[in-house]
Each structure stands twice: as structure tokens, then as C-alpha cells.
Short mmCIF file of C-alpha atoms in Angstrom, two decimals:
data_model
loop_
_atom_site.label_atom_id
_atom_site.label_comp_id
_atom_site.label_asym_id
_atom_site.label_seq_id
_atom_site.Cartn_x
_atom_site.Cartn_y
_atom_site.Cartn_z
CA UNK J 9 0.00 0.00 0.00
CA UNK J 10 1.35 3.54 -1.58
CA UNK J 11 2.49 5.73 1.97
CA UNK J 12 -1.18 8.20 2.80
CA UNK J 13 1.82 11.34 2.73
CA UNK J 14 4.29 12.40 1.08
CA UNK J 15 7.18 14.28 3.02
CA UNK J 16 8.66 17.66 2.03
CA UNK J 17 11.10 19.66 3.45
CA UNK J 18 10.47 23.50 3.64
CA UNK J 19 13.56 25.05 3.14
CA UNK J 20 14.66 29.10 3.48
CA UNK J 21 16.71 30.93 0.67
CA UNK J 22 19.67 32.96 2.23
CA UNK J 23 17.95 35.97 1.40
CA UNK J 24 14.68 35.17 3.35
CA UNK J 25 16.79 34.22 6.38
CA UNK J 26 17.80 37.67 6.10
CA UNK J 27 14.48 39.19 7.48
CA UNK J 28 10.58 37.68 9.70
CA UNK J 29 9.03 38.94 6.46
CA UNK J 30 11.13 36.77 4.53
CA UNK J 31 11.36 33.95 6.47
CA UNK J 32 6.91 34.33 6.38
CA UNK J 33 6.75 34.67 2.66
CA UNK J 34 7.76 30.80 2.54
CA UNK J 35 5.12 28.52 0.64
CA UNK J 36 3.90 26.20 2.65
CA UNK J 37 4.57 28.04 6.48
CA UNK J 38 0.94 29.40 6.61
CA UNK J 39 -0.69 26.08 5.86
CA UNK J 40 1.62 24.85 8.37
CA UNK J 41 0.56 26.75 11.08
CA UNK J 42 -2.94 25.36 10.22
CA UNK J 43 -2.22 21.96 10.77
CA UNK J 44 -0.20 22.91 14.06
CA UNK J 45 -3.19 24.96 15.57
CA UNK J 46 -5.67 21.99 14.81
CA UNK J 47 -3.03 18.99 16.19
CA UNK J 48 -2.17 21.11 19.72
CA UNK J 49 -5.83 22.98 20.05
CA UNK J 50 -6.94 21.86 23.60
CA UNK J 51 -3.25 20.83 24.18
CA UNK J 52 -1.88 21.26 28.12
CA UNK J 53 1.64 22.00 27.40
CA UNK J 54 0.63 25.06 25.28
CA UNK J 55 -1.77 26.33 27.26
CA UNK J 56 0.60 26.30 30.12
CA UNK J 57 4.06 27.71 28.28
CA UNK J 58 1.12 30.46 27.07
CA UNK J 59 0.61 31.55 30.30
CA UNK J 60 -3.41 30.90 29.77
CA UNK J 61 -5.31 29.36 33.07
CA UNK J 62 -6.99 26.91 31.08
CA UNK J 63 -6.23 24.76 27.70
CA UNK J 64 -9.28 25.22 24.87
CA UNK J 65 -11.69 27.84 25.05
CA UNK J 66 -9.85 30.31 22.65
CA UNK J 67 -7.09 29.38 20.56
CA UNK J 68 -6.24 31.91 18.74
CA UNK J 69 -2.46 31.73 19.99
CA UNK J 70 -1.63 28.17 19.10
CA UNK J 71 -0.84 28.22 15.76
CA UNK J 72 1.47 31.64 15.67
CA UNK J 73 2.99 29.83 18.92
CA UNK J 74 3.73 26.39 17.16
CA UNK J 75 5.17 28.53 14.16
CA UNK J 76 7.88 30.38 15.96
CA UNK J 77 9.45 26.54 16.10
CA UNK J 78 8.91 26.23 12.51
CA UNK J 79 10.52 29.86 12.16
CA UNK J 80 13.51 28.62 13.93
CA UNK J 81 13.76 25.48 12.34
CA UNK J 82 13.97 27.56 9.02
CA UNK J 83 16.95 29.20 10.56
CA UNK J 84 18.81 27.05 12.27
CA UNK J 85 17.15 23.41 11.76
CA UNK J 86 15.24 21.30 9.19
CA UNK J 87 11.36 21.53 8.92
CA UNK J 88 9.27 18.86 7.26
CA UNK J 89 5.67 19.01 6.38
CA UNK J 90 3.62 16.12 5.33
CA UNK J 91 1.26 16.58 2.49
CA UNK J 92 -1.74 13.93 1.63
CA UNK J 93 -0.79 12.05 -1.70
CA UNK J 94 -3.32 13.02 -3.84
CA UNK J 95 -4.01 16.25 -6.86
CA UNK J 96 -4.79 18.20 -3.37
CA UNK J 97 -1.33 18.01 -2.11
CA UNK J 98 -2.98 19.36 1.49
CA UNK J 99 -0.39 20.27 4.30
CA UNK J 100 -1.87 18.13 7.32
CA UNK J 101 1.10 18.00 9.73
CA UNK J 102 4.56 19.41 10.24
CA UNK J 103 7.70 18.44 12.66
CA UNK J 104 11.38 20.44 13.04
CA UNK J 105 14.20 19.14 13.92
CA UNK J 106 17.83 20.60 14.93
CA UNK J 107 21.08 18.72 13.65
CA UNK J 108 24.00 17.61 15.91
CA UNK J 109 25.47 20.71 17.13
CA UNK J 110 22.43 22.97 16.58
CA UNK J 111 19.55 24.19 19.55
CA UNK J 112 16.28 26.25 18.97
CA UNK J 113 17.27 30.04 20.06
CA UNK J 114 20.94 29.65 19.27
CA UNK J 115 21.65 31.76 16.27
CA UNK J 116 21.20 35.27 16.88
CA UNK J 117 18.82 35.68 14.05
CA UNK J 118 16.46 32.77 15.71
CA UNK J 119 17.26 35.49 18.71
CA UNK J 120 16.28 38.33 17.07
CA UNK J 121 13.72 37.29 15.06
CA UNK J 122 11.46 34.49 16.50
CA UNK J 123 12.78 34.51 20.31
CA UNK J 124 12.83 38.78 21.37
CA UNK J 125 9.22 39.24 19.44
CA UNK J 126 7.62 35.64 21.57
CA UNK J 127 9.19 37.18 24.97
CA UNK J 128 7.73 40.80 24.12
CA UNK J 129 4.05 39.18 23.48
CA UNK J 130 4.34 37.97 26.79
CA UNK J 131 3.93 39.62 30.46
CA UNK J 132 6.52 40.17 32.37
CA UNK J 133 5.24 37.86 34.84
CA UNK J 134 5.48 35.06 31.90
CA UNK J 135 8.69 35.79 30.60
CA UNK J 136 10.17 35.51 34.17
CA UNK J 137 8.63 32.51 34.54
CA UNK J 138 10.37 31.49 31.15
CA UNK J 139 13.52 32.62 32.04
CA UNK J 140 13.93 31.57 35.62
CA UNK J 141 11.57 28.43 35.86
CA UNK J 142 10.68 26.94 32.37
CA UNK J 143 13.80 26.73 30.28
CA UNK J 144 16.51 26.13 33.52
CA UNK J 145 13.91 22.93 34.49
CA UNK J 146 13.95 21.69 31.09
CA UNK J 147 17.55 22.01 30.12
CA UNK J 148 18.09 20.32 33.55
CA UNK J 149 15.60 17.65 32.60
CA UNK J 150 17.88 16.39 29.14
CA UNK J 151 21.24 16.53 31.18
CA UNK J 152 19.47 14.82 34.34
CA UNK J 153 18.19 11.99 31.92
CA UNK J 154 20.50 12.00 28.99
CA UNK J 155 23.44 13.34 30.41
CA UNK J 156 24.87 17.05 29.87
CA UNK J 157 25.64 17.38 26.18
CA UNK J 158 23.77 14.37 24.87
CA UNK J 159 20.93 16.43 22.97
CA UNK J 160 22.90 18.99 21.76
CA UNK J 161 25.09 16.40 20.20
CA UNK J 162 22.07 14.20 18.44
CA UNK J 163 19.27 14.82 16.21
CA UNK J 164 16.57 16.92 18.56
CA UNK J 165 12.45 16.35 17.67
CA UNK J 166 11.32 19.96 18.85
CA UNK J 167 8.10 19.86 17.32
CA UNK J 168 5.77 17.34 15.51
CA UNK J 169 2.37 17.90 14.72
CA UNK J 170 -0.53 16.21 12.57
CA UNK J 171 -3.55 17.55 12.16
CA UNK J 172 -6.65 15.08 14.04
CA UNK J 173 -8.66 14.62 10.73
CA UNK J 174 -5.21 12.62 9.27
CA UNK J 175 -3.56 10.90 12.66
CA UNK J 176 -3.00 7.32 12.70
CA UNK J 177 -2.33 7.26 9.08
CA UNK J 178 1.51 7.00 9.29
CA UNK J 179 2.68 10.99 9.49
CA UNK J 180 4.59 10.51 12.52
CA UNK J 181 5.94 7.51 11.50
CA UNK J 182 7.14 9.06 8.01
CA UNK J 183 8.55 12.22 9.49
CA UNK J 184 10.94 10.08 12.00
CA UNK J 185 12.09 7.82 9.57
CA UNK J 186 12.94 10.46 6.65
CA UNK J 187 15.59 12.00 10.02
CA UNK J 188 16.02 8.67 11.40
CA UNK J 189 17.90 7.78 7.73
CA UNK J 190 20.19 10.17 7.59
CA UNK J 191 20.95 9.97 11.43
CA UNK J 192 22.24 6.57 11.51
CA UNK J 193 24.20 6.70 8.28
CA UNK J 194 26.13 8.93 10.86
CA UNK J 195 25.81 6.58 13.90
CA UNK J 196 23.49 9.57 15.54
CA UNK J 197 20.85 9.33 17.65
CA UNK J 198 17.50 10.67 17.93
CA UNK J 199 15.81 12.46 21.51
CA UNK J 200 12.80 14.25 21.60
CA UNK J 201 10.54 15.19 24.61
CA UNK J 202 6.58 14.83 25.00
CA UNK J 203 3.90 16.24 27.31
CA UNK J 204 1.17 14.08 27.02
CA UNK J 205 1.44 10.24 28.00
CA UNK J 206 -0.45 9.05 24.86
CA UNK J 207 2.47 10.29 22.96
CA UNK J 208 4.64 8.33 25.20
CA UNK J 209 3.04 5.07 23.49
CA UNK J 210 3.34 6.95 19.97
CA UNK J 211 7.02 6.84 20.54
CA UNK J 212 7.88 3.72 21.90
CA UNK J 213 5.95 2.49 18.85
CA UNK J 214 8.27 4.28 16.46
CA UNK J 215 11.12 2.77 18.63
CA UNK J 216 11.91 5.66 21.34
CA UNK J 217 12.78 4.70 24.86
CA UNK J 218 12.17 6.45 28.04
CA UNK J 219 14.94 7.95 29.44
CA UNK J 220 15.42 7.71 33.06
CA UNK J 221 17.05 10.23 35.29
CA UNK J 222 20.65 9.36 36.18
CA UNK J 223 19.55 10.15 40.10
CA UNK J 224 16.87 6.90 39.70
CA UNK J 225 19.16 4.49 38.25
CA UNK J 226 19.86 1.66 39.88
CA UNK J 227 17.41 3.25 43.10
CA UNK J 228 13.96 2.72 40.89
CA UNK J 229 13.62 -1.13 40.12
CA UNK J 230 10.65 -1.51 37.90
CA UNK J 231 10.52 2.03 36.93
CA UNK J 232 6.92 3.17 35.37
CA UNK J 233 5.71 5.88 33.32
CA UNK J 234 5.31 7.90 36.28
CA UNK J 235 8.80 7.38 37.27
CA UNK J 236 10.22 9.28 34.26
CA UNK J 237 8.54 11.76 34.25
CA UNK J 238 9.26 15.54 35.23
CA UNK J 239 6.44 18.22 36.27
CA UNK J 240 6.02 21.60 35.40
CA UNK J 241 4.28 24.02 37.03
CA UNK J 242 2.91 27.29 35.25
CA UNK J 243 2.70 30.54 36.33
CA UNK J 244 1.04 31.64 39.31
CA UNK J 245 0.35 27.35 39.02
CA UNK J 246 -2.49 27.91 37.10
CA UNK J 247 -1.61 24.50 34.87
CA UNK J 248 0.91 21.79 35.36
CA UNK J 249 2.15 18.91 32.82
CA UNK J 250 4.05 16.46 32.79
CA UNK J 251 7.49 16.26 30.69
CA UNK J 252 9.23 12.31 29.24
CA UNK J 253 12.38 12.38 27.93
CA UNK J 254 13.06 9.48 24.55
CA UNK J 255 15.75 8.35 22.49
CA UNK J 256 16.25 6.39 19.52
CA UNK J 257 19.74 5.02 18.53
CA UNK J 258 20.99 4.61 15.80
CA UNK J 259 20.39 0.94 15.23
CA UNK J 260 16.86 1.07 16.86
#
């Protein structure tokens, strides 16, 4: 049976990297966005990196949030999209990676323009909360699990997103293995992150392991979900989620 998708990468000229109103003038981003808004619309991590009290009700800031990934991806990553294999050619999902070496917010154009205009759409309150409790916990969260260094030296999943209509039709799976190819001609792995625990299944299915913190080695026996996983708390602890760390080698 013929794949539902085919996968594209979306890929940024020099001189659109040069300018936000470049970098948006990309075919392809706006649909994007689309698919991203639909895929994390009630979503808990969202709402809670948002600053919002509540996940649903309006929505309006999902997809422009999902797309400042995509935005840095452009710059300083890869971005993939997955469009449905008919005429249509529809954009129904879209994931970004970063390469060996590479993290989201660290080229100063990914600075200047995706990272400076997120922080100035927040409160101040918010982008304390970013500064001093959201980013430290999860940087702490890769080195506590896969040791300092680890991600920024493997092929990082920072976003992936279908849209509901077109799930369980093989996206995921497509987008992982068109990285997962190229990552272990190179003998590199694969880590990503997730926030819900149904997506913990999705990736053990598409052969990521749970990543246990170094602290619960050998302490943990029979570790479970639970045991892996790290909590957040919002601002003001209006929401909470929870936070897995996975990894895929290169012969997994």
C-alpha cells in the first residue's frame, strides 16, 4: 500500500533568512501553522508555556505559537511538512528538527527574530517565569536523563504535529524515519521530549525509549511511566504537565 503522505522539506533561501518577512513569505509556512493549531488545540503543554489558566476555550495563539518553532527550524534546523498524496497536495502535519550541534534560540537571528518578538508578546510575569523556571527545568531535565551534552550532540524532535482529521495514518511515523535515515548513516541518535502520555506510546511504537534520570538508576527497580517523568508548574500554578524524555539510537 502507496504511503497516505508524502514528506517535504520547507527550506529558506539565504535571502529570506535575512528578514521575519522573509522567512513568512515561505510557501507552505501558513498552511503549516494550520495543521499545528488543529493537532495542539486543547493541548496542556501550550496552554501552560502560554501563560493561559486553562487549555481550549480560545485558541487563537496556538498556531502563531507552534510557528515560531517552525521559524527557527527555518533558521537554524530542518522543517518537514507532510502533504496527503493526492491532486490536493494538502499540508496536514509538520515536525522540526535541529542537527548535531544545533539548539532552537541559538543563532542570533532565531534570537532576534522568533525569540525577542515571543518574549515581548508575553507579560513580564510570563517571561520571568520562562527565564527563571521553564527553560533552567527543562535544560536540567535532558542533562538529568541524557546526560549534559547528549541532545545537543544528536538529532533533537522539537516539534511534531498532525492535524486530528489525518492521525494514525503514518505521518509521525514518516517524518521520523525520513531524520532517522540520515541519522544513523552517521551513527546519531535521535531524543525528543513529549507532554502528554499518549504520545509516550506513539514513541515507543516508532522505537523511542524512556529515558530515566541518572539520580533513579539503579534506586527505581521496575521504573513506570510515572517514574520518568518531570512536572512543570505554570505561572502563578495555574496548569501543570508532565514532561518524558526518549531516544532512539541509531540501530533502533
Amino acid at each position: 500500500m502507496s504511503p497516505a503522505f508524502t514528506i517535504r522539506q520547507l527550506v529558506a533561501t539565504e535571502e529570506q533568512k535575512k528578514s521575519l518577512a522573509g522567512l513568512e513569505s515561505i510557501t507552505g509556512l501558513k498552511a503549516a501553522e494550520e495543521a499545528l493549531a488543529k493537532a495542539f488545540a486543547d493541548d496542556l503543554f501550550t496552554a501552560t508555556v502560554n501563560g493561559k489558566k486553562e487549555a481550549g476555550g480560545d485558541t487563537t495563539y496556538v498556531g502563531p505559537f507552534w510557528t515560531t518553532t517552525v521559524l527557527c527550524g527555518l533558521l537554524g534546523g530542518e522543517v518537514y511538512v507532510a502533504e496527503t498524496a493526492d491532486e490536493e497536495k494538502k499540508i496536514v502535519g509538520c515536525a522540526v528538527w535541529f542537527p548535531p550541534k544545533h539548539s532552537m534560540y541559538d543563532t542570533k537571528e532565531e534570537q532576534d527574530f522568533v525569540l525577542g518578538p515571543l518574549m515581548s508578546s508575553f507579560s513580564p510575569e510570563l517571561q520571568e517565569w520562562w527565564g527563571e523556571k521553564f527553560l533552567p527545568q527543562y535544560d536540567a531535565l535532558n542533562d538529568a536523563t541524557l546526560g549534559p551534552g547528549v541532545k545537543h550532540a544528536s538529532w533533537h524532535l522539537q516539534t511534531i504535529g498532525v492535524d486530528p482529521a489525518y492521525q494514525r495514518k503514518g505521518a509521525a511515523r514518516q517524518f521520523i524515519d525520513t531524520v532517522h535515515r540520515k541519522a544513523a548513516a552517521q551513527g546519531e541518535s535521535l531524543v525528543t521530549e513529549c507532554a502528554k502520555e499518549i504520545n509516550v506510546r506513539v514513541d515507543n511504537a516508532l522505537h523511542f525509549d524512556l529515558v530515566l534520570s541518572k539520580a533513579k538508576v539503579g534506586v527505581v527497580e521496575k521504573p513506570t511511566t510515572h517514574d520518568y517523568q518531570d512536572t512543570f508548574v505554570g505561572v502563578n500554578g495555574y496548569l501543570e504537565f508532565p514532561m518524558w524524555v526518549l531516544r532512539r539510537g541509531p540501530k533502533d
